[in-house]
Coordinates of C-alpha atoms and ligand atoms in Angstrom, one line a residue:
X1 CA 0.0 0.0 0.0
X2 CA 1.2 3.6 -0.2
X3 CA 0.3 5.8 2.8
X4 CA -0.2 9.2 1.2
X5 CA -0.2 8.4 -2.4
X6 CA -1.4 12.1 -3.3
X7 CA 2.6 13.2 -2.7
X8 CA 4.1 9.6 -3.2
X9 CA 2.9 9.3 -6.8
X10 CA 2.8 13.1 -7.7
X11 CA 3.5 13.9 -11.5
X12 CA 6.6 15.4 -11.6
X13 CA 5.6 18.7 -12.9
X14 CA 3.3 18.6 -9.7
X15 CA 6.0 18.1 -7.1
X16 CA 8.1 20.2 -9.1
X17 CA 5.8 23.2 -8.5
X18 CA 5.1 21.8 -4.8
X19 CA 8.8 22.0 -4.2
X20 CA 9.4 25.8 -5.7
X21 CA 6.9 26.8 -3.5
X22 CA 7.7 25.3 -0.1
X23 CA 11.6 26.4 -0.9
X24 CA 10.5 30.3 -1.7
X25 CA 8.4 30.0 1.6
X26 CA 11.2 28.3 3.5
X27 CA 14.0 30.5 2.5
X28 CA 11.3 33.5 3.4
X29 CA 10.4 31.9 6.7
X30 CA 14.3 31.5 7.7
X31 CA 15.6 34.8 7.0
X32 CA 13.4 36.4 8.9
X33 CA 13.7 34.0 11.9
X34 CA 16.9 32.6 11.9
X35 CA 19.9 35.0 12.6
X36 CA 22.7 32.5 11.4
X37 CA 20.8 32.2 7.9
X38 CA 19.6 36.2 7.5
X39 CA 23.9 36.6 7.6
X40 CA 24.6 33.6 5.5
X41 CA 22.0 35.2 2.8
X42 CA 23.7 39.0 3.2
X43 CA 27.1 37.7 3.5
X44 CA 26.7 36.0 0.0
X45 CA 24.3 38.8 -1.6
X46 CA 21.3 36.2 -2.0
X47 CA 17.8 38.0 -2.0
X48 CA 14.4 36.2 -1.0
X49 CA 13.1 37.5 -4.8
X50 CA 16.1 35.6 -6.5
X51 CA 14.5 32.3 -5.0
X52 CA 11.4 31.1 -7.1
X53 CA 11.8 27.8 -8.4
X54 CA 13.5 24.7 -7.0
X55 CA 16.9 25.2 -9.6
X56 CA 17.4 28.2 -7.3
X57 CA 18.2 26.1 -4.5
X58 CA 21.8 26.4 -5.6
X59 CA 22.3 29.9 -4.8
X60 CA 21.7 29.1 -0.9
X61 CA 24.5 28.9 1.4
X62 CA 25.3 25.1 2.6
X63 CA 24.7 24.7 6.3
X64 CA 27.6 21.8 7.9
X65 CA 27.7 20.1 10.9
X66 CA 29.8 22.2 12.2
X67 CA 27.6 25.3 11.7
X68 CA 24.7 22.9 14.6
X69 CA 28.1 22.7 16.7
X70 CA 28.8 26.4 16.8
X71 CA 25.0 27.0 17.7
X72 CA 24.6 24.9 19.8
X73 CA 22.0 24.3 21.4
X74 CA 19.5 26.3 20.5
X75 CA 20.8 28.7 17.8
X76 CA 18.8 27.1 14.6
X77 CA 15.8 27.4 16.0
X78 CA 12.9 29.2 13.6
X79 CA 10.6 28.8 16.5
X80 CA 10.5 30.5 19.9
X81 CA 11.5 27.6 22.7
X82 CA 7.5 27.8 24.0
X83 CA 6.3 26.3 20.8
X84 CA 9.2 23.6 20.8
X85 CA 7.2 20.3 21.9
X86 CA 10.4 17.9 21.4
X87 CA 14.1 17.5 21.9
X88 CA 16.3 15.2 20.2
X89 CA 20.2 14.9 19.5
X90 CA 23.0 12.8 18.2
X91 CA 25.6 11.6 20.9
X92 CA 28.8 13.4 19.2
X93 CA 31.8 11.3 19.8
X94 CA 33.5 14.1 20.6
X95 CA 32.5 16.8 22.6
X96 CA 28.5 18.2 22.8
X97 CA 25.5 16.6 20.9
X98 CA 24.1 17.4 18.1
X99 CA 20.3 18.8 18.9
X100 CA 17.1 18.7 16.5
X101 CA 13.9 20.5 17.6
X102 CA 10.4 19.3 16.9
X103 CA 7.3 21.7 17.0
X104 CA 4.0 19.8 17.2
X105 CA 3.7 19.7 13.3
X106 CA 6.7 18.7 12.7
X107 CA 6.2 15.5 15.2
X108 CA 3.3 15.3 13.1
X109 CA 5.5 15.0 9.8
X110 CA 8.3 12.8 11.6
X111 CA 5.4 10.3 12.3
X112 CA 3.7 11.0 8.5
X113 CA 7.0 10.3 6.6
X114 CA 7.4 6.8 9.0
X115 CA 4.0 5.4 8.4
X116 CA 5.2 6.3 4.6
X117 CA 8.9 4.2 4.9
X118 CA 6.8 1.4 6.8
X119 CA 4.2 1.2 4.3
X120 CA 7.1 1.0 1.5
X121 CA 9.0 -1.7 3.2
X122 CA 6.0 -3.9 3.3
X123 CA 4.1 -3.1 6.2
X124 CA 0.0 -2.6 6.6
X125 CA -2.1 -2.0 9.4
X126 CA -2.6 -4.2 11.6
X127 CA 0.3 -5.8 11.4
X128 CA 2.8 -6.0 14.4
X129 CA 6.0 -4.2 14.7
X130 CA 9.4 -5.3 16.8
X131 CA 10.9 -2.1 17.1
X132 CA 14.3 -2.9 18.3
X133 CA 15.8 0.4 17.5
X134 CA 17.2 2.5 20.8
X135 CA 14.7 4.5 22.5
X136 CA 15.3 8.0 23.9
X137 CA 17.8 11.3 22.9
X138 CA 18.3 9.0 19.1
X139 CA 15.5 9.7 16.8
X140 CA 15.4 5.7 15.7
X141 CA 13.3 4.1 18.7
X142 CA 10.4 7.0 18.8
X143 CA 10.4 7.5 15.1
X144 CA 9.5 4.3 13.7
X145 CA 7.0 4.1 16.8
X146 CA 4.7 6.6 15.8
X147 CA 5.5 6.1 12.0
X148 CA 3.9 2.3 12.9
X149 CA 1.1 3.6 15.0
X150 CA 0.3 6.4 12.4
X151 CA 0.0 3.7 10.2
X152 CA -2.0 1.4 12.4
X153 CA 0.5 -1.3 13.5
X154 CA 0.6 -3.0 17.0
X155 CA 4.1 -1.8 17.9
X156 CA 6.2 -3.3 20.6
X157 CA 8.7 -0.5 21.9
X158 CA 11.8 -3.0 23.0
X159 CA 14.5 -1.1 22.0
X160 CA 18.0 -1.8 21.6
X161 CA 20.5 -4.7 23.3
X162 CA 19.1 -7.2 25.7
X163 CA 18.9 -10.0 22.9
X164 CA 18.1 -12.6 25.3
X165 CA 14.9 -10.8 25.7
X166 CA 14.4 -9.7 22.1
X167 CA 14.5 -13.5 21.2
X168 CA 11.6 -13.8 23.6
X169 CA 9.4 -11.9 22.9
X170 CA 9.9 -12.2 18.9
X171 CA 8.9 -16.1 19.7
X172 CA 6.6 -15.4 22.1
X173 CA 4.7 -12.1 20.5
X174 CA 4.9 -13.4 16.7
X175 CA 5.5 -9.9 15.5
X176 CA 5.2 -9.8 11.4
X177 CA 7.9 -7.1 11.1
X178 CA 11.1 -5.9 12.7
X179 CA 13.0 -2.4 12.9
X180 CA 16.4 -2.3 13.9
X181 CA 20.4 -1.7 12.8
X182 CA 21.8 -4.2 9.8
X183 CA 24.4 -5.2 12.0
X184 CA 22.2 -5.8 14.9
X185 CA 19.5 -8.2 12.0
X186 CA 22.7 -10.2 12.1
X187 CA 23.1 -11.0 15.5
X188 CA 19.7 -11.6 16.0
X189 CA 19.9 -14.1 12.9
X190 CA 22.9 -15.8 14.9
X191 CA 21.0 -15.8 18.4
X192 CA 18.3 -18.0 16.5
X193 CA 20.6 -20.3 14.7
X194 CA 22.7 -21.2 17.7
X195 CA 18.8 -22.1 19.4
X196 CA 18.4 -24.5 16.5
X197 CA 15.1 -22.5 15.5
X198 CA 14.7 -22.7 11.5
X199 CA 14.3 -19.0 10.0
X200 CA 11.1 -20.8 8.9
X201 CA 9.5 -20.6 12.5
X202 CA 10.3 -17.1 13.3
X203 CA 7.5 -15.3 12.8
X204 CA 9.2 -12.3 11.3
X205 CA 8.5 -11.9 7.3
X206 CA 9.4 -7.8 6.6
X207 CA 12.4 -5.9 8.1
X208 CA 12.9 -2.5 8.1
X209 CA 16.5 -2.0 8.7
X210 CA 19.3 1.3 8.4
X211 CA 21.0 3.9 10.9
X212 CA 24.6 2.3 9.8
X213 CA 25.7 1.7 5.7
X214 CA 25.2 -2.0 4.7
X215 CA 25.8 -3.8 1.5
X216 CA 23.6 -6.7 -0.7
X217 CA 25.6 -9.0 1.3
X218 CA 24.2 -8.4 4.6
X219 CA 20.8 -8.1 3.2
X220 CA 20.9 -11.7 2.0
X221 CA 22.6 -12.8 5.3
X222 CA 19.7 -11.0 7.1
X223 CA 17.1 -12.1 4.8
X224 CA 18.0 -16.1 4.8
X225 CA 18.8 -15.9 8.8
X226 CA 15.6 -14.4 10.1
X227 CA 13.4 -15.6 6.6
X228 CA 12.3 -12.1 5.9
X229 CA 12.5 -9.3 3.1
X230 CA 14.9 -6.5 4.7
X231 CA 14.4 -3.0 3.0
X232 CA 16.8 0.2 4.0
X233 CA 15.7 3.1 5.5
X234 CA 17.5 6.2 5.7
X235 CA 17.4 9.2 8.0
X236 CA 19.8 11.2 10.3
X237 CA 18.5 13.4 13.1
X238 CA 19.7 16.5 11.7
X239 CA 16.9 16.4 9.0
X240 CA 14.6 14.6 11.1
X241 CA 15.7 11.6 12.2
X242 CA 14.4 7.9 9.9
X243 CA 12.0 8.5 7.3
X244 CA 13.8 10.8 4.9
X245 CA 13.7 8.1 2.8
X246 CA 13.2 3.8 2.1
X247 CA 13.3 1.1 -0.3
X248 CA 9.9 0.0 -1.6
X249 CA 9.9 -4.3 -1.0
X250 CA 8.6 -4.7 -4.8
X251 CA 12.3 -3.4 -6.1
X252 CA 14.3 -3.1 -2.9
X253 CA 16.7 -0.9 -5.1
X254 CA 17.4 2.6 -4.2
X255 CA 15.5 3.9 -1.2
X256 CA 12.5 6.7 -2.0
X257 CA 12.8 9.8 -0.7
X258 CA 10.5 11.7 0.5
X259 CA 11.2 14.7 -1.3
X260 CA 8.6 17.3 -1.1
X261 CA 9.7 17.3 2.4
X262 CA 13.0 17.1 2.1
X263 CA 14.6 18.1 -1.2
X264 CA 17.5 16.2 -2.6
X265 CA 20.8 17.0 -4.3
X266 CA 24.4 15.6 -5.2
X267 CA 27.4 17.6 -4.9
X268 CA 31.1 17.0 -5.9
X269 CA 32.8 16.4 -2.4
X270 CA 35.3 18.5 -2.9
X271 CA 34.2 21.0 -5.0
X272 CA 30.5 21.3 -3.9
X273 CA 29.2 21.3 -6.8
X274 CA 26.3 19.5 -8.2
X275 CA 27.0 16.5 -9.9
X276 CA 24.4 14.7 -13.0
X277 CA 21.9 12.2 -12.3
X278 CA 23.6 8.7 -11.4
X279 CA 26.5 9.8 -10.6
X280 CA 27.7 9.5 -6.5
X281 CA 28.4 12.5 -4.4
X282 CA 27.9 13.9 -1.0
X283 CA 23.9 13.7 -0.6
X284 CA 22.5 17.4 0.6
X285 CA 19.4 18.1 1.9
X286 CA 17.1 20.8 2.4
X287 CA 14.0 20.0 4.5
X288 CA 10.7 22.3 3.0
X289 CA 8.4 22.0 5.6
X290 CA 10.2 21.6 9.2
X291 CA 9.5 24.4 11.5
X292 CA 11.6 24.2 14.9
X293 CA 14.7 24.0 12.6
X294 CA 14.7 24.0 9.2
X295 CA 17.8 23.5 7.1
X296 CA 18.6 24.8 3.7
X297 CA 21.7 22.5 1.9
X298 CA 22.4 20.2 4.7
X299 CA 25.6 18.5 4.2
X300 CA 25.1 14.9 5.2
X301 CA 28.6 13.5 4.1
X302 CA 26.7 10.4 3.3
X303 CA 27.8 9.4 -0.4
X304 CA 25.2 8.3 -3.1
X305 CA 24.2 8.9 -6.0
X306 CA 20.3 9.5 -7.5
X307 CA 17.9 7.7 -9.6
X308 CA 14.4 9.1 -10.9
X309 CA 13.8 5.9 -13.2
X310 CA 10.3 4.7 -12.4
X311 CA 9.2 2.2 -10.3
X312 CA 7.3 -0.7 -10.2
X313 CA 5.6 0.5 -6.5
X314 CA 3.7 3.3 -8.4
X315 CA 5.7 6.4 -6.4
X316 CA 6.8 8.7 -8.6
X317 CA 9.7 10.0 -5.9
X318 CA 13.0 10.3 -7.0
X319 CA 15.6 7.4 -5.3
X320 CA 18.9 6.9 -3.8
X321 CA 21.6 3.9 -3.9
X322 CA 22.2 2.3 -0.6
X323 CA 24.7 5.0 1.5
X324 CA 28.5 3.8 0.1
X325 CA 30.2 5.6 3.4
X326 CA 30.1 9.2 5.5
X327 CA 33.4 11.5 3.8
X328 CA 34.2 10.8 7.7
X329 CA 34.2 6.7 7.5
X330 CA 36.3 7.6 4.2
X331 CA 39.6 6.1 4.8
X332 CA 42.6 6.9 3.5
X333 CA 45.6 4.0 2.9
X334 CA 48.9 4.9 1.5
X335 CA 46.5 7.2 -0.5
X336 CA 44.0 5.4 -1.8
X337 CA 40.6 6.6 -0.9
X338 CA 38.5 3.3 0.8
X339 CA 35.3 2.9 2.7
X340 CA 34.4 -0.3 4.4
X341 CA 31.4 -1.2 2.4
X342 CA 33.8 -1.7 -0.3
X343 CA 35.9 -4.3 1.5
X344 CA 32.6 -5.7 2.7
X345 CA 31.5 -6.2 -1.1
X346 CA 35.2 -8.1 -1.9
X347 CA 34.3 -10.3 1.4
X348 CA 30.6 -11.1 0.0
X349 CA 32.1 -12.6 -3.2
X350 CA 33.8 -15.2 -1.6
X351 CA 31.4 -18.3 -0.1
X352 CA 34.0 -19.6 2.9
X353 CA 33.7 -16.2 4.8
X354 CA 31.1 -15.5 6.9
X355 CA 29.1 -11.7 7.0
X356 CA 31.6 -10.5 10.2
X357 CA 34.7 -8.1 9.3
X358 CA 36.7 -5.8 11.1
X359 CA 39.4 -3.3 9.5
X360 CA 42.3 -1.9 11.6
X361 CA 44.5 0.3 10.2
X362 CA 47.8 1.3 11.6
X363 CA 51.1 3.1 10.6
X364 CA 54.6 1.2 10.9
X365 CA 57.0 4.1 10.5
X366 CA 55.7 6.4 7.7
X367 CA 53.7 3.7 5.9
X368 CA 49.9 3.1 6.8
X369 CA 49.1 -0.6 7.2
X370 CA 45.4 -1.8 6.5
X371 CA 44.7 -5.1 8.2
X372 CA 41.5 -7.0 7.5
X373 CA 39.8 -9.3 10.1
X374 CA 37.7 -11.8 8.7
X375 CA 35.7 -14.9 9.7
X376 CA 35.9 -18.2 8.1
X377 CA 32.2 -20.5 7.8
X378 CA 31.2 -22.7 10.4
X379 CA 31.6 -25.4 7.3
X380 CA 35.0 -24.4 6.6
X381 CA 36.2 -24.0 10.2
X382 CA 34.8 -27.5 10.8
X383 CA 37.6 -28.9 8.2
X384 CA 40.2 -27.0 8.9
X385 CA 39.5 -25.3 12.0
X386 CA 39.6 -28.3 14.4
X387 CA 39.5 -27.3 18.0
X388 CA 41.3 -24.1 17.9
X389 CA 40.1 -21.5 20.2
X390 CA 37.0 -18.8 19.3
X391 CA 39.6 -16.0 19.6
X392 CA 42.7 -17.5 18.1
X393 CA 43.8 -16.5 14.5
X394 CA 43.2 -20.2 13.0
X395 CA 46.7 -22.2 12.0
X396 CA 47.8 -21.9 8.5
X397 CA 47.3 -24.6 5.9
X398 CA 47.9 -24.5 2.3
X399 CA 43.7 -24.3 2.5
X400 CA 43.9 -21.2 4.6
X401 CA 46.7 -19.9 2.6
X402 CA 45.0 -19.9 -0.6
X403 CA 42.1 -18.5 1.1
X404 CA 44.4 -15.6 2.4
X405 CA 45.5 -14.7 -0.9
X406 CA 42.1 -14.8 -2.9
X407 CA 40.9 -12.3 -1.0
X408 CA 44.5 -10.3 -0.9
X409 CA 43.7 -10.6 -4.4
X410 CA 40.1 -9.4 -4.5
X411 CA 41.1 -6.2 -2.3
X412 CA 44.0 -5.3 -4.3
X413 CA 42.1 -5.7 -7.7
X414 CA 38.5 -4.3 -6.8
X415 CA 40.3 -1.5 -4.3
X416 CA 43.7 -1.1 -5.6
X417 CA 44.9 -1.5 -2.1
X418 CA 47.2 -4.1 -0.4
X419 CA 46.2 -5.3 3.0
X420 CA 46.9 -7.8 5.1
X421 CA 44.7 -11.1 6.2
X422 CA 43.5 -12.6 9.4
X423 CA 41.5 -15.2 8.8
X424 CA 39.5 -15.7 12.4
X425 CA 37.5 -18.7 14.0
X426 CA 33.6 -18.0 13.9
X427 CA 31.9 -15.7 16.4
X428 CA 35.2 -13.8 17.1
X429 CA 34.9 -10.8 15.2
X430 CA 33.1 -8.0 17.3
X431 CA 28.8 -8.1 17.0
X432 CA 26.2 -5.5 16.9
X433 CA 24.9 -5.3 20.5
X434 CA 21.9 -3.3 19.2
X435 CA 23.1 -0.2 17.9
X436 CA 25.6 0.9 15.3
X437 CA 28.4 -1.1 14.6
X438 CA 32.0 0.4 14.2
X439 CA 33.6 -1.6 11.9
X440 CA 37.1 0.7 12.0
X441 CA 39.9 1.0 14.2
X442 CA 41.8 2.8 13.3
X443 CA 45.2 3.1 15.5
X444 CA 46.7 5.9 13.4
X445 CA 44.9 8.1 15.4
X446 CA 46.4 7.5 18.9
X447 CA 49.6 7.9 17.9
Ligands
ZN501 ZN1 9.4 1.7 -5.5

């Protein structure tokens, strides 16, 4: 079903007008209220007249992370603080949070584009929701709530970790749908095999899954161990947290966004400059109808690219490939730009390795050194593995050592990178223990 099909499956010309609109009202609305973009707009000579259609959005100054940082907490705001109804933020991993106001409408809209992302992923009313995603400051727990209660689901607010519990009360409750991190879809997956329960008796048959970039991979590792249909969704707090956009289940190929709220673009992530259709960039968004605190050209360093071929769903909104890396998660080894999903699609071509990797990169003297951690099968580990201890790098044989140099091989061809091997015993590469995974470590840094 589509929730709101009026704006999902809007001609073009019609959203395109929608869109002009809602950015000449926006721009309007956040001069006159917002003090940090009234300068931005002087500073670079950009008058409220020179803003009518939706090309213009280029002339608007882009707003960065660190623009939230240096107002924090409150700066952004296009609303006085009495008509604020709700607080959320980001934990920073460094130093203060990042914080996202909600006036009542715009909780309103942040359940409206959820009941949207559930309904695309599969889900209908009635139907019963796990929703394993954390609960509190992070937008994931409450926004998927009210999205599945908009819609008319049965929610179950667990939240994250605890997956003793969560395998409970997925057996016991029989919920039809679950929300939670990629990485966490895995573990669950694992908790269920090791019980001996088939992926055929869990009663789980649509996921609804994002927060951290994943690849095909992991979707058919997700898909096969909990015997459901996993689509992405994509959101970040900034904007307003999940629901700026998700894959429909018929294609599960690009995830729909739910532009005539929150207007898309690509830019070149150096020069900042848009980029043509298909091509990946840093994705930037501009939200059209937030009110607490609306802003024009976020940069999300997530990198995509775009798609407006139609689908088979019916929606007519534009899509975007699953996220490839943040600029941030970008690493760079002996100069060679890298992101982990793109060791993560050289370990998904090769059938002895299980989903689990880890990357550590370090520097011996002036050279950077990119070692990858990676988990053999149960099957294999059986043959070759014998009794050798969960954490302990498994013994070489000519096996292993052929093993080793395939994927050596496959990074060095697909990457242009050379990196070192470790192949480890199942279950001994870090899990997700309900939230994000971090996949990196990356030791340059401490010294
Ligand atoms: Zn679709």
């Amino acid at each position: 079903m589509i929730f709101e099909a009026e704006f999902e499956s809007m001609r073009a010309a019609d959203l395109r007008n929608l869109q002009s609109k809602r950015l000449a009202a926006r721009s309007a609305s956040v001069y006159e209220r917002v003090d940090f973009y009234r300068s931005k707009f002087d500073e670079a000579g950009v008058k409220l007249a020179d803003i009518s259609t939706i090309d213009d959005i280029t002339k608007l100054p882009i707003t960065r992370k660190q623009d939230l940082r240096d107002n924090y907490p409150f700066g952004l705001f296009g609303q006085e603080r009495g008509r604020i109804s709700r607080i959320h933020a980001s934990s920073g991993t460094t130093g203060k949070p990042t914080v996202v106001g909600y006036t009542r409408d715009d909780v309103d809209l942040f359940a409206r584009v959820n009941a949207r992302c559930l309904a695309m992923a599969g889900a209908e009313p009635r139907m019963t929701l796990h929703n394993a995603y954390g609960y509190g400051l992070f937008t994931g727990g409450l926004g998927l709530h009210y999205g599945a209660e908009r819609l008319g689901m049965t929610v179950v607010p667990v939240s994250g970790g605890m997956t003793e519990r969560q395998i409970m009360l997925i057996t016991d409750f029989q919920p039809d749908m679950i929300s939670c991190t990629p990485s966490y879809g895995l573990t669950l997956a694992q908790e269920f095999a090791e019980r001996g329960v088939s992926p055929l008796d869990i009663s789980l048959s649509l996921g609804i899954l994002g927060a951290e970039p994943w690849t095909e991979m992991m979707r058919s590792e997700v898909d096969a161990g909990l015997g459901l249909k996993a689509s992405n969704i994509y959101g970040l707090s900034e904007i307003i947290g999940p629901g700026v956009s998700c894959e429909c289940v018929e294609e599960r190929s690009g995830s729909h966004i739910n532009e005539d709220h929150f207007f898309p673009e690509i830019l070149d992530p150096i020069t900042a400059e848009p980029v043509p259709e298909g091509q990946e960039g840093v994705l930037v968004l501009t939200t059209l109808t937030k009110q607490a605190q609306p802003l024009l050209r976020y940069w999300t360093g997530d990198i995509t690219s775009l798609s407006s071929e139609d689908c088979r769903c019916g929606r007519t909104l534009r899509r975007m490939a699953l996220i490839k890396g943040r600029t941030d998660d970008m690493l760079i080894i002996r100069g060679v730009n890298l992101y982990p999903t793109e060791v993560e699609l050289v370990l998904g071509n090769i059938a002895e390795l299980s989903p689990h990797y880890r990357l550590v990169v370090s520097r011996e003297g002036t050279l950077d050194e990119l070692w990858v951690e990676t988990e053999v099968t149960d099957e294999v580990f059986k043959i070759v593995g014998g009794d050798a201890l969960d954490d302990e790098v498994i013994a070489a044989d000519e096996f292993l050592a052929g093993l080793r140099s395939r994927i050596k091989h496959g990074l060095k061809e697909s990457l242009g990178v050379t990196a070192g091997v470790a192949l480890k015993a199942p279950g001994s590469v870090p899990r997700s223990e309900g939230g994000k995974l971090n996949r990196v470590e990356d030791r340059r840094k401490l010294t």
